[in-house]
PDB file of C-alpha atoms and ligand atoms in Angstrom:
ATOM      1  CA  MET A  19     -30.487 -31.505  66.255  1.00  0.00           C
ATOM      2  CA  GLY A  20     -32.747 -34.811  65.613  1.00  0.00           C
ATOM      3  CA  HIS A  21     -30.738 -35.519  62.250  1.00  0.00           C
ATOM      4  CA  LEU A  22     -27.110 -34.741  63.924  1.00  0.00           C
ATOM      5  CA  ALA A  23     -26.597 -35.304  67.370  1.00  0.00           C
ATOM      6  CA  PRO A  24     -29.948 -36.639  68.813  1.00  0.00           C
ATOM      7  CA  SER A  25     -29.942 -36.900  72.686  1.00  0.00           C
ATOM      8  CA  SER A  26     -30.936 -39.963  72.943  1.00  0.00           C
ATOM      9  CA  THR A  27     -31.707 -43.137  71.245  1.00  0.00           C
ATOM     10  CA  ASP A  28     -35.383 -42.296  71.353  1.00  0.00           C
ATOM     11  CA  SER A  29     -35.184 -40.358  68.068  1.00  0.00           C
ATOM     12  CA  GLY A  30     -35.692 -41.280  63.939  1.00  0.00           C
ATOM     13  CA  SER A  31     -36.427 -39.554  61.011  1.00  0.00           C
ATOM     14  CA  SER A  32     -39.174 -40.569  58.901  1.00  0.00           C
ATOM     15  CA  GLY A  33     -37.594 -39.673  56.226  1.00  0.00           C
ATOM     16  CA  ASN A  34     -39.491 -36.763  54.662  1.00  0.00           C
ATOM     17  CA  ILE A  35     -38.234 -33.246  56.115  1.00  0.00           C
ATOM     18  CA  ILE A  36     -41.462 -31.755  56.416  1.00  0.00           C
ATOM     19  CA  ILE A  37     -42.878 -34.243  58.331  1.00  0.00           C
ATOM     20  CA  ASP A  38     -39.446 -34.539  60.449  1.00  0.00           C
ATOM     21  CA  PHE A  39     -39.745 -30.919  61.039  1.00  0.00           C
ATOM     22  CA  TYR A  40     -43.510 -31.214  61.842  1.00  0.00           C
ATOM     23  CA  TRP A  41     -44.046 -33.801  63.770  1.00  0.00           C
ATOM     24  CA  GLY A  42     -40.069 -33.793  65.412  1.00  0.00           C
ATOM     25  CA  MET A  43     -37.477 -36.582  65.646  1.00  0.00           C
ATOM     26  CA  GLU A  44     -36.530 -36.912  69.396  1.00  0.00           C
ATOM     27  CA  LEU A  45     -38.674 -37.659  71.878  1.00  0.00           C
ATOM     28  CA  TYR A  46     -36.459 -36.331  74.829  1.00  0.00           C
ATOM     29  CA  PRO A  47     -34.470 -33.643  73.286  1.00  0.00           C
ATOM     30  CA  ARG A  48     -32.174 -31.800  75.543  1.00  0.00           C
ATOM     31  CA  ILE A  49     -29.759 -29.021  75.352  1.00  0.00           C
ATOM     32  CA  GLY A  50     -26.456 -29.799  77.584  1.00  0.00           C
ATOM     33  CA  LYS A  51     -27.333 -32.671  80.176  1.00  0.00           C
ATOM     34  CA  TYR A  52     -30.114 -30.722  82.339  1.00  0.00           C
ATOM     35  CA  PHE A  53     -32.107 -28.572  79.829  1.00  0.00           C
ATOM     36  CA  ASP A  54     -34.980 -30.760  79.235  1.00  0.00           C
ATOM     37  CA  ILE A  55     -36.666 -28.614  75.965  1.00  0.00           C
ATOM     38  CA  LYS A  56     -39.907 -30.557  76.517  1.00  0.00           C
ATOM     39  CA  VAL A  57     -40.197 -29.793  80.368  1.00  0.00           C
ATOM     40  CA  PHE A  58     -39.670 -26.409  79.413  1.00  0.00           C
ATOM     41  CA  THR A  59     -41.971 -25.872  76.279  1.00  0.00           C
ATOM     42  CA  ASN A  60     -45.175 -27.689  77.795  1.00  0.00           C
ATOM     43  CA  CYS A  61     -44.725 -26.740  81.775  1.00  0.00           C
ATOM     44  CA  ARG A  62     -42.296 -24.032  82.391  1.00  0.00           C
ATOM     45  CA  PHE A  63     -43.361 -21.946  79.707  1.00  0.00           C
ATOM     46  CA  GLY A  64     -46.916 -23.268  78.411  1.00  0.00           C
ATOM     47  CA  MET A  65     -48.811 -23.980  82.113  1.00  0.00           C
ATOM     48  CA  MET A  66     -46.735 -21.254  83.654  1.00  0.00           C
ATOM     49  CA  SER A  67     -47.622 -18.699  81.094  1.00  0.00           C
ATOM     50  CA  TRP A  68     -51.217 -19.883  81.227  1.00  0.00           C
ATOM     51  CA  ALA A  69     -51.297 -18.756  85.004  1.00  0.00           C
ATOM     52  CA  VAL A  70     -49.630 -15.366  84.693  1.00  0.00           C
ATOM     53  CA  LEU A  71     -51.773 -14.179  81.770  1.00  0.00           C
ATOM     54  CA  ALA A  72     -54.881 -15.621  83.652  1.00  0.00           C
ATOM     55  CA  LEU A  73     -53.875 -12.915  86.480  1.00  0.00           C
ATOM     56  CA  THR A  74     -52.824 -10.514  84.033  1.00  0.00           C
ATOM     57  CA  TYR A  75     -56.198  -9.844  82.359  1.00  0.00           C
ATOM     58  CA  CYS A  76     -57.786  -9.689  86.295  1.00  0.00           C
ATOM     59  CA  ILE A  77     -55.061  -6.851  86.560  1.00  0.00           C
ATOM     60  CA  LYS A  78     -56.136  -5.111  83.215  1.00  0.00           C
ATOM     61  CA  GLN A  79     -60.007  -5.252  84.257  1.00  0.00           C
ATOM     62  CA  TYR A  80     -59.004  -3.598  87.433  1.00  0.00           C
ATOM     63  CA  GLU A  81     -57.142  -1.165  85.605  1.00  0.00           C
ATOM     64  CA  GLU A  82     -59.682  -0.557  83.175  1.00  0.00           C
ATOM     65  CA  ASN A  83     -62.869  -0.215  85.757  1.00  0.00           C
ATOM     66  CA  GLY A  84     -61.739   0.377  89.551  1.00  0.00           C
ATOM     67  CA  LYS A  85     -62.597  -2.858  89.903  1.00  0.00           C
ATOM     68  CA  VAL A  86     -62.610  -6.793  89.271  1.00  0.00           C
ATOM     69  CA  ALA A  87     -66.213  -8.058  88.141  1.00  0.00           C
ATOM     70  CA  ASP A  88     -67.083 -11.652  89.664  1.00  0.00           C
ATOM     71  CA  SER A  89     -67.053 -13.465  86.532  1.00  0.00           C
ATOM     72  CA  MET A  90     -63.564 -12.443  85.918  1.00  0.00           C
ATOM     73  CA  LEU A  91     -62.669 -13.996  89.708  1.00  0.00           C
ATOM     74  CA  VAL A  92     -64.457 -17.065  88.822  1.00  0.00           C
ATOM     75  CA  ASN A  93     -63.087 -17.540  85.450  1.00  0.00           C
ATOM     76  CA  THR A  94     -59.243 -16.594  87.113  1.00  0.00           C
ATOM     77  CA  THR A  95     -59.969 -18.636  90.256  1.00  0.00           C
ATOM     78  CA  LEU A  96     -60.768 -22.012  88.168  1.00  0.00           C
ATOM     79  CA  MET A  97     -58.090 -21.982  85.658  1.00  0.00           C
ATOM     80  CA  LEU A  98     -55.208 -21.228  88.314  1.00  0.00           C
ATOM     81  CA  VAL A  99     -57.108 -23.914  90.315  1.00  0.00           C
ATOM     82  CA  TYR A 100     -56.442 -26.150  87.088  1.00  0.00           C
ATOM     83  CA  VAL A 101     -52.618 -24.745  86.595  1.00  0.00           C
ATOM     84  CA  THR A 102     -51.891 -25.860  90.269  1.00  0.00           C
ATOM     85  CA  LYS A 103     -53.402 -29.205  89.977  1.00  0.00           C
ATOM     86  CA  PHE A 104     -51.210 -29.502  86.797  1.00  0.00           C
ATOM     87  CA  PHE A 105     -47.846 -29.094  88.720  1.00  0.00           C
ATOM     88  CA  TRP A 106     -49.075 -30.986  91.680  1.00  0.00           C
ATOM     89  CA  TRP A 107     -49.373 -33.753  89.028  1.00  0.00           C
ATOM     90  CA  GLU A 108     -46.517 -32.717  86.914  1.00  0.00           C
ATOM     91  CA  ALA A 109     -44.488 -36.202  87.346  1.00  0.00           C
ATOM     92  CA  GLY A 110     -47.513 -38.131  86.561  1.00  0.00           C
ATOM     93  CA  TYR A 111     -47.452 -35.529  83.266  1.00  0.00           C
ATOM     94  CA  TRP A 112     -44.189 -37.373  81.973  1.00  0.00           C
ATOM     95  CA  ASN A 113     -46.265 -40.606  81.369  1.00  0.00           C
ATOM     96  CA  THR A 114     -48.502 -39.058  79.056  1.00  0.00           C
ATOM     97  CA  MET A 115     -48.893 -39.051  75.514  1.00  0.00           C
ATOM     98  CA  ASP A 116     -47.355 -35.402  75.182  1.00  0.00           C
ATOM     99  CA  ILE A 117     -44.273 -36.330  77.424  1.00  0.00           C
ATOM    100  CA  ALA A 118     -44.182 -40.264  76.226  1.00  0.00           C
ATOM    101  CA  HIS A 119     -45.330 -40.403  72.683  1.00  0.00           C
ATOM    102  CA  ASP A 120     -45.307 -37.004  71.370  1.00  0.00           C
ATOM    103  CA  ARG A 121     -41.782 -35.952  69.779  1.00  0.00           C
ATOM    104  CA  ALA A 122     -40.352 -32.404  70.061  1.00  0.00           C
ATOM    105  CA  GLY A 123     -41.772 -31.006  66.954  1.00  0.00           C
ATOM    106  CA  PHE A 124     -42.760 -27.818  65.466  1.00  0.00           C
ATOM    107  CA  TYR A 125     -46.414 -29.039  66.580  1.00  0.00           C
ATOM    108  CA  ILE A 126     -45.961 -29.661  70.159  1.00  0.00           C
ATOM    109  CA  CYS A 127     -43.699 -26.769  70.540  1.00  0.00           C
ATOM    110  CA  TRP A 128     -45.529 -23.913  68.798  1.00  0.00           C
ATOM    111  CA  GLY A 129     -48.562 -25.433  70.595  1.00  0.00           C
ATOM    112  CA  CYS A 130     -47.185 -25.137  74.149  1.00  0.00           C
ATOM    113  CA  LEU A 131     -45.103 -21.644  73.398  1.00  0.00           C
ATOM    114  CA  VAL A 132     -47.897 -19.675  71.092  1.00  0.00           C
ATOM    115  CA  TRP A 133     -51.252 -21.569  71.240  1.00  0.00           C
ATOM    116  CA  VAL A 134     -51.455 -22.647  74.653  1.00  0.00           C
ATOM    117  CA  PRO A 135     -50.765 -18.809  76.019  1.00  0.00           C
ATOM    118  CA  SER A 136     -52.864 -17.410  73.747  1.00  0.00           C
ATOM    119  CA  VAL A 137     -56.057 -19.532  72.836  1.00  0.00           C
ATOM    120  CA  TYR A 138     -56.153 -21.062  75.964  1.00  0.00           C
ATOM    121  CA  THR A 139     -56.663 -17.790  78.069  1.00  0.00           C
ATOM    122  CA  SER A 140     -58.889 -16.169  76.082  1.00  0.00           C
ATOM    123  CA  PRO A 141     -62.286 -16.706  77.807  1.00  0.00           C
ATOM    124  CA  GLY A 142     -60.262 -14.454  80.597  1.00  0.00           C
ATOM    125  CA  MET A 143     -59.239 -11.654  78.019  1.00  0.00           C
ATOM    126  CA  TYR A 144     -62.556 -11.501  76.534  1.00  0.00           C
ATOM    127  CA  LEU A 145     -63.997 -11.048  79.755  1.00  0.00           C
ATOM    128  CA  VAL A 146     -61.397  -7.993  80.394  1.00  0.00           C
ATOM    129  CA  ASN A 147     -63.494  -5.375  78.499  1.00  0.00           C
ATOM    130  CA  HIS A 148     -66.735  -7.675  79.095  1.00  0.00           C
ATOM    131  CA  PRO A 149     -67.549  -7.453  82.869  1.00  0.00           C
ATOM    132  CA  VAL A 150     -70.505  -9.449  83.973  1.00  0.00           C
ATOM    133  CA  ASN A 151     -71.402  -9.271  87.789  1.00  0.00           C
ATOM    134  CA  LEU A 152     -73.243 -12.870  88.311  1.00  0.00           C
ATOM    135  CA  GLY A 153     -74.140 -12.827  91.915  1.00  0.00           C
ATOM    136  CA  THR A 154     -72.857 -14.908  94.948  1.00  0.00           C
ATOM    137  CA  GLN A 155     -75.338 -18.067  93.931  1.00  0.00           C
ATOM    138  CA  LEU A 156     -74.236 -18.363  90.809  1.00  0.00           C
ATOM    139  CA  VAL A 157     -70.816 -17.630  91.427  1.00  0.00           C
ATOM    140  CA  LEU A 158     -70.534 -20.245  93.808  1.00  0.00           C
ATOM    141  CA  PHE A 159     -72.313 -23.005  91.397  1.00  0.00           C
ATOM    142  CA  ILE A 160     -69.980 -22.343  88.765  1.00  0.00           C
ATOM    143  CA  LEU A 161     -66.865 -22.580  91.012  1.00  0.00           C
ATOM    144  CA  VAL A 162     -68.052 -25.824  92.697  1.00  0.00           C
ATOM    145  CA  ALA A 163     -68.895 -27.787  89.348  1.00  0.00           C
ATOM    146  CA  GLY A 164     -65.818 -26.214  87.869  1.00  0.00           C
ATOM    147  CA  ILE A 165     -63.798 -27.247  90.984  1.00  0.00           C
ATOM    148  CA  MET A 166     -65.589 -30.948  90.900  1.00  0.00           C
ATOM    149  CA  CYS A 167     -64.446 -31.384  87.162  1.00  0.00           C
ATOM    150  CA  ILE A 168     -60.782 -30.433  87.884  1.00  0.00           C
ATOM    151  CA  TYR A 169     -60.811 -32.899  90.862  1.00  0.00           C
ATOM    152  CA  ILE A 170     -62.356 -35.745  88.619  1.00  0.00           C
ATOM    153  CA  ASN A 171     -60.135 -35.172  85.730  1.00  0.00           C
ATOM    154  CA  TYR A 172     -56.916 -35.533  88.225  1.00  0.00           C
ATOM    155  CA  ASP A 173     -58.615 -38.428  89.878  1.00  0.00           C
ATOM    156  CA  CYS A 174     -58.893 -40.491  86.635  1.00  0.00           C
ATOM    157  CA  ASP A 175     -55.083 -39.683  85.588  1.00  0.00           C
ATOM    158  CA  ARG A 176     -54.035 -40.472  89.690  1.00  0.00           C
ATOM    159  CA  GLN A 177     -56.238 -43.851  89.415  1.00  0.00           C
ATOM    160  CA  SER A 178     -54.578 -45.000  86.495  1.00  0.00           C
ATOM    161  CA  GLN A 179     -50.710 -43.838  87.327  1.00  0.00           C
ATOM    162  CA  GLU A 180     -51.379 -45.132  90.935  1.00  0.00           C
ATOM    163  CA  PHE A 181     -52.279 -48.653  89.422  1.00  0.00           C
ATOM    164  CA  ARG A 182     -49.638 -48.910  87.383  1.00  0.00           C
ATOM    165  CA  ARG A 183     -46.920 -47.839  89.983  1.00  0.00           C
ATOM    166  CA  THR A 184     -48.076 -50.511  91.972  1.00  0.00           C
ATOM    167  CA  ASN A 185     -48.094 -52.959  89.542  1.00  0.00           C
ATOM    168  CA  GLY A 186     -52.032 -53.516  89.363  1.00  0.00           C
ATOM    169  CA  LYS A 187     -52.308 -54.083  93.256  1.00  0.00           C
ATOM    170  CA  SER A 188     -53.656 -49.986  94.321  1.00  0.00           C
ATOM    171  CA  LEU A 189     -57.170 -49.701  95.598  1.00  0.00           C
ATOM    172  CA  VAL A 190     -59.537 -48.677  92.782  1.00  0.00           C
ATOM    173  CA  TRP A 191     -62.675 -46.902  94.346  1.00  0.00           C
ATOM    174  CA  GLY A 192     -61.862 -48.993  97.472  1.00  0.00           C
ATOM    175  CA  LYS A 193     -62.262 -52.553  95.565  1.00  0.00           C
ATOM    176  CA  ALA A 194     -59.148 -54.336  94.288  1.00  0.00           C
ATOM    177  CA  PRO A 195     -59.023 -53.081  90.661  1.00  0.00           C
ATOM    178  CA  SER A 196     -59.825 -55.276  87.338  1.00  0.00           C
ATOM    179  CA  LYS A 197     -57.345 -55.540  84.912  1.00  0.00           C
ATOM    180  CA  ILE A 198     -55.880 -56.962  81.775  1.00  0.00           C
ATOM    181  CA  GLU A 199     -52.606 -58.425  81.871  1.00  0.00           C
ATOM    182  CA  ALA A 200     -51.323 -57.187  78.043  1.00  0.00           C
ATOM    183  CA  SER A 201     -47.857 -58.040  76.083  1.00  0.00           C
ATOM    184  CA  TYR A 202     -46.209 -56.152  73.670  1.00  0.00           C
ATOM    185  CA  THR A 203     -43.615 -56.751  71.365  1.00  0.00           C
ATOM    186  CA  THR A 204     -40.941 -53.312  71.098  1.00  0.00           C
ATOM    187  CA  ALA A 205     -39.367 -52.141  68.038  1.00  0.00           C
ATOM    188  CA  SER A 206     -36.328 -54.171  68.772  1.00  0.00           C
ATOM    189  CA  GLY A 207     -38.091 -57.347  69.393  1.00  0.00           C
ATOM    190  CA  GLU A 208     -38.427 -57.196  73.181  1.00  0.00           C
ATOM    191  CA  THR A 209     -41.538 -58.643  74.918  1.00  0.00           C
ATOM    192  CA  LYS A 210     -42.628 -56.707  77.593  1.00  0.00           C
ATOM    193  CA  ARG A 211     -45.851 -56.681  79.840  1.00  0.00           C
ATOM    194  CA  SER A 212     -48.328 -53.907  80.624  1.00  0.00           C
ATOM    195  CA  LEU A 213     -51.786 -53.818  82.678  1.00  0.00           C
ATOM    196  CA  LEU A 214     -54.781 -52.167  81.657  1.00  0.00           C
ATOM    197  CA  LEU A 215     -56.921 -50.793  84.173  1.00  0.00           C
ATOM    198  CA  THR A 216     -60.860 -51.845  83.400  1.00  0.00           C
ATOM    199  CA  SER A 217     -62.772 -50.429  86.475  1.00  0.00           C
ATOM    200  CA  GLY A 218     -62.782 -46.918  87.978  1.00  0.00           C
ATOM    201  CA  TRP A 219     -63.367 -44.383  85.925  1.00  0.00           C
ATOM    202  CA  TRP A 220     -61.080 -46.435  83.389  1.00  0.00           C
ATOM    203  CA  GLY A 221     -63.879 -48.757  83.602  1.00  0.00           C
ATOM    204  CA  LEU A 222     -66.942 -46.013  82.531  1.00  0.00           C
ATOM    205  CA  ALA A 223     -64.922 -44.877  78.917  1.00  0.00           C
ATOM    206  CA  ARG A 224     -61.176 -45.548  77.798  1.00  0.00           C
ATOM    207  CA  HIS A 225     -60.810 -41.969  77.576  1.00  0.00           C
ATOM    208  CA  PHE A 226     -63.540 -40.702  79.906  1.00  0.00           C
ATOM    209  CA  HIS A 227     -61.076 -38.376  81.857  1.00  0.00           C
ATOM    210  CA  TYR A 228     -61.558 -35.637  78.391  1.00  0.00           C
ATOM    211  CA  VAL A 229     -65.205 -35.056  80.175  1.00  0.00           C
ATOM    212  CA  PRO A 230     -64.575 -33.655  83.088  1.00  0.00           C
ATOM    213  CA  GLU A 231     -61.278 -31.763  81.449  1.00  0.00           C
ATOM    214  CA  ILE A 232     -63.852 -30.688  78.621  1.00  0.00           C
ATOM    215  CA  LEU A 233     -66.420 -29.456  81.224  1.00  0.00           C
ATOM    216  CA  ALA A 234     -63.989 -27.348  83.803  1.00  0.00           C
ATOM    217  CA  ALA A 235     -63.189 -25.506  80.733  1.00  0.00           C
ATOM    218  CA  PHE A 236     -66.458 -25.126  79.788  1.00  0.00           C
ATOM    219  CA  PHE A 237     -67.226 -23.959  83.727  1.00  0.00           C
ATOM    220  CA  TRP A 238     -64.029 -21.290  83.448  1.00  0.00           C
ATOM    221  CA  THR A 239     -65.740 -20.237  80.264  1.00  0.00           C
ATOM    222  CA  VAL A 240     -69.514 -19.474  81.160  1.00  0.00           C
ATOM    223  CA  PRO A 241     -69.106 -16.629  83.304  1.00  0.00           C
ATOM    224  CA  ALA A 242     -68.775 -14.480  80.192  1.00  0.00           C
ATOM    225  CA  LEU A 243     -72.313 -16.220  79.234  1.00  0.00           C
ATOM    226  CA  PHE A 244     -73.978 -16.563  75.789  1.00  0.00           C
ATOM    227  CA  ASN A 245     -73.407 -13.194  74.320  1.00  0.00           C
ATOM    228  CA  HIS A 246     -70.093 -13.937  72.074  1.00  0.00           C
ATOM    229  CA  PHE A 247     -68.932 -17.387  70.674  1.00  0.00           C
ATOM    230  CA  LEU A 248     -64.987 -15.291  71.216  1.00  0.00           C
ATOM    231  CA  PRO A 249     -64.807 -17.249  74.642  1.00  0.00           C
ATOM    232  CA  TYR A 250     -65.918 -20.593  73.269  1.00  0.00           C
ATOM    233  CA  PHE A 251     -63.676 -20.907  71.221  1.00  0.00           C
ATOM    234  CA  TYR A 252     -61.187 -22.631  73.616  1.00  0.00           C
ATOM    235  CA  VAL A 253     -63.771 -25.239  74.763  1.00  0.00           C
ATOM    236  CA  ILE A 254     -64.496 -25.979  70.884  1.00  0.00           C
ATOM    237  CA  PHE A 255     -61.068 -26.370  69.826  1.00  0.00           C
ATOM    238  CA  LEU A 256     -60.067 -28.733  73.112  1.00  0.00           C
ATOM    239  CA  ILE A 257     -63.611 -31.238  71.877  1.00  0.00           C
ATOM    240  CA  ILE A 258     -61.928 -31.392  68.538  1.00  0.00           C
ATOM    241  CA  LEU A 259     -58.293 -31.974  69.995  1.00  0.00           C
ATOM    242  CA  LEU A 260     -59.387 -34.304  72.781  1.00  0.00           C
ATOM    243  CA  PHE A 261     -61.716 -36.465  70.529  1.00  0.00           C
ATOM    244  CA  ASP A 262     -59.319 -36.493  67.896  1.00  0.00           C
ATOM    245  CA  ARG A 263     -56.485 -37.712  70.384  1.00  0.00           C
ATOM    246  CA  ALA A 264     -58.622 -40.361  71.755  1.00  0.00           C
ATOM    247  CA  LYS A 265     -58.736 -42.182  68.676  1.00  0.00           C
ATOM    248  CA  ARG A 266     -55.093 -41.404  67.692  1.00  0.00           C
ATOM    249  CA  ASP A 267     -54.673 -42.549  70.801  1.00  0.00           C
ATOM    250  CA  ASP A 268     -57.117 -46.003  70.583  1.00  0.00           C
ATOM    251  CA  ASP A 269     -55.367 -46.569  66.699  1.00  0.00           C
ATOM    252  CA  ARG A 270     -51.965 -46.668  69.038  1.00  0.00           C
ATOM    253  CA  CYS A 271     -52.668 -48.801  71.551  1.00  0.00           C
ATOM    254  CA  ARG A 272     -54.718 -51.347  69.166  1.00  0.00           C
ATOM    255  CA  SER A 273     -51.286 -51.579  66.775  1.00  0.00           C
ATOM    256  CA  LYS A 274     -49.248 -51.624  70.690  1.00  0.00           C
ATOM    257  CA  TYR A 275     -51.462 -54.537  72.043  1.00  0.00           C
ATOM    258  CA  GLY A 276     -53.385 -56.130  69.364  1.00  0.00           C
ATOM    259  CA  LYS A 277     -55.898 -58.874  70.664  1.00  0.00           C
ATOM    260  CA  TYR A 278     -55.563 -57.288  74.264  1.00  0.00           C
ATOM    261  CA  TRP A 279     -57.000 -53.947  73.565  1.00  0.00           C
ATOM    262  CA  LYS A 280     -59.781 -55.681  71.361  1.00  0.00           C
ATOM    263  CA  LEU A 281     -60.560 -57.577  75.007  1.00  0.00           C
ATOM    264  CA  TYR A 282     -60.106 -54.131  76.699  1.00  0.00           C
ATOM    265  CA  CYS A 283     -62.421 -52.412  73.870  1.00  0.00           C
ATOM    266  CA  ASP A 284     -64.946 -55.563  74.156  1.00  0.00           C
ATOM    267  CA  ARG A 285     -65.000 -54.660  78.277  1.00  0.00           C
ATOM    268  CA  VAL A 286     -65.075 -51.246  77.826  1.00  0.00           C
ATOM    269  CA  PRO A 287     -67.124 -50.357  74.869  1.00  0.00           C
ATOM    270  CA  TYR A 288     -66.980 -46.766  74.578  1.00  0.00           C
ATOM    271  CA  ARG A 289     -64.463 -44.602  73.646  1.00  0.00           C
ATOM    272  CA  ILE A 290     -65.364 -40.777  75.652  1.00  0.00           C
ATOM    273  CA  ILE A 291     -68.442 -40.595  76.794  1.00  0.00           C
ATOM    274  CA  PRO A 292     -70.394 -43.807  78.564  1.00  0.00           C
ATOM    275  CA  GLY A 293     -73.286 -45.143  76.886  1.00  0.00           C
ATOM    276  CA  ILE A 294     -72.897 -42.518  73.948  1.00  0.00           C
ATOM    277  CA  TYR A 295     -70.175 -42.488  72.682  1.00  0.00           C
TER     278      TYR A 295
HETATM  279  P1  NDP B 302     -53.451 -40.669  78.806  1.00  0.00           P
HETATM  280  O1  NDP B 302     -52.407 -39.902  80.133  1.00  0.00           O
HETATM  281  O2  NDP B 302     -54.736 -41.224  78.967  1.00  0.00           O
HETATM  282  O3  NDP B 302     -52.023 -41.546  78.650  1.00  0.00           O
HETATM  283  C1  NDP B 302     -52.570 -42.313  77.357  1.00  0.00           C
HETATM  284  C2  NDP B 302     -52.167 -43.727  77.585  1.00  0.00           C
HETATM  285  O4  NDP B 302     -52.584 -44.269  78.512  1.00  0.00           O
HETATM  286  C3  NDP B 302     -52.264 -44.644  76.363  1.00  0.00           C
HETATM  287  O5  NDP B 302     -51.211 -44.403  75.223  1.00  0.00           O
HETATM  288  C4  NDP B 302     -51.578 -45.465  77.049  1.00  0.00           C
HETATM  289  O6  NDP B 302     -50.364 -45.905  77.186  1.00  0.00           O
HETATM  290  C5  NDP B 302     -52.172 -45.947  78.643  1.00  0.00           C
HETATM  291  N1  NDP B 302     -53.171 -46.588  78.656  1.00  0.00           N
HETATM  292  C6  NDP B 302     -54.479 -46.440  78.448  1.00  0.00           C
HETATM  293  N2  NDP B 302     -55.245 -47.212  78.595  1.00  0.00           N
HETATM  294  C7  NDP B 302     -54.984 -47.522  79.846  1.00  0.00           C
HETATM  295  C8  NDP B 302     -55.369 -48.359  80.969  1.00  0.00           C
HETATM  296  N3  NDP B 302     -57.030 -48.729  80.651  1.00  0.00           N
HETATM  297  N4  NDP B 302     -55.015 -48.200  82.192  1.00  0.00           N
HETATM  298  C9  NDP B 302     -53.580 -47.954  82.035  1.00  0.00           C
HETATM  299  N5  NDP B 302     -53.302 -47.278  81.144  1.00  0.00           N
HETATM  300  C10 NDP B 302     -53.964 -46.842  79.951  1.00  0.00           C
HETATM  301  O7  NDP B 302     -53.344 -39.498  77.874  1.00  0.00           O
HETATM  302  P2  NDP B 302     -53.401 -37.939  77.420  1.00  0.00           P
HETATM  303  O8  NDP B 302     -52.081 -37.637  77.566  1.00  0.00           O
HETATM  304  O9  NDP B 302     -54.161 -37.877  76.534  1.00  0.00           O
HETATM  305  O10 NDP B 302     -54.186 -37.360  78.813  1.00  0.00           O
HETATM  306  C11 NDP B 302     -53.428 -36.886  80.236  1.00  0.00           C
HETATM  307  C12 NDP B 302     -53.749 -35.607  80.758  1.00  0.00           C
HETATM  308  O11 NDP B 302     -53.644 -34.433  79.994  1.00  0.00           O
HETATM  309  C13 NDP B 302     -55.471 -36.078  81.014  1.00  0.00           C
HETATM  310  O12 NDP B 302     -56.420 -35.528  82.049  1.00  0.00           O
HETATM  311  C14 NDP B 302     -56.367 -35.271  79.721  1.00  0.00           C
HETATM  312  O13 NDP B 302     -57.387 -34.511  80.232  1.00  0.00           O
HETATM  313  C15 NDP B 302     -55.374 -33.971  79.701  1.00  0.00           C
HETATM  314  N6  NDP B 302     -55.000 -33.265  78.537  1.00  0.00           N
HETATM  315  C16 NDP B 302     -55.250 -32.005  78.291  1.00  0.00           C
HETATM  316  C17 NDP B 302     -55.338 -31.171  77.414  1.00  0.00           C
HETATM  317  C18 NDP B 302     -55.743 -30.033  76.780  1.00  0.00           C
HETATM  318  O14 NDP B 302     -54.906 -29.336  75.694  1.00  0.00           O
HETATM  319  N7  NDP B 302     -56.127 -29.408  77.949  1.00  0.00           N
HETATM  320  C19 NDP B 302     -54.925 -31.995  75.653  1.00  0.00           C
HETATM  321  C20 NDP B 302     -54.350 -33.524  75.991  1.00  0.00           C
HETATM  322  C21 NDP B 302     -54.641 -33.879  77.290  1.00  0.00           C
HETATM  323  P3  NDP B 302     -49.364 -47.143  77.350  1.00  0.00           P
HETATM  324  O15 NDP B 302     -48.887 -47.007  76.298  1.00  0.00           O
HETATM  325  O16 NDP B 302     -48.210 -46.638  78.358  1.00  0.00           O
HETATM  326  O17 NDP B 302     -50.169 -48.666  77.515  1.00  0.00           O
END
């Protein structure tokens, strides 16, 4: 389709058929007028199967043991809160790298159709046959810490999107935001303007939102305790994915914004973890 009948002008070939297949050619491929392939793979299939599988693991544990352990309940509750947050914020998702920059190739389609449902839910799958009873205090602690992380991650995304939507006029942590007014040139030679937020969560580090994302995953995994490496596979994968993604995004923004990105890096020197990295 990308070669012969692209759905929009946001499409193109790299000149290498393998790279075209792997990274994709089209940014917004559609079948017919209304069936958006990335909305289907990323949201409808990927994120919904995450929720369905999390519940399925609870049911399986009930079938096997006649009850659901509190560790499984914490794990499932946090995953469901996370997926609910995703759908609550879904319109904001259209502005993220997955939708706005990554083309619909094997990488993203296989990732959302296969990797997300199987790997992202794997801590729950592990818990089916390894029920642990944590006790009320620990359950409450993990639950509150996990929900706080999911909320902070949501608030980071909300802050930058509100800031852009209001053209830099939204309040950030109760104050007028500090910002950089950047300009860039598009592939067609047009000069455009954009705003970069440099206060609030976005003043702590350039990709601070990945910290609560990783910690949330840690909190829905830690009910499995530390007897096996397997349930931690997702958290470790996520750390690698997001550290690589932060670098990819920085490189892309540097070539897009040039001196304005340099100014942003001077003002907000850390990439992910304030004071460390
Ligand atoms: P972002 O939503 O942060 O998008 C990055 C883009 O935001 C940049 O390319 C740039 O785009 C713009 N931008 C960068 N800095 C600023 C700034 N200071 N002010 C305003 N805009 C800025 O990235 P992601 O797509 O990686 O993340 C979105 C959400 O998805 C996060 O919550 C993340 O944790 C989550 N996520 C989860 C994953 C998982 O597997 N669990 C994987 C990846 C993400 P522009 O060109 O428009 O300037």
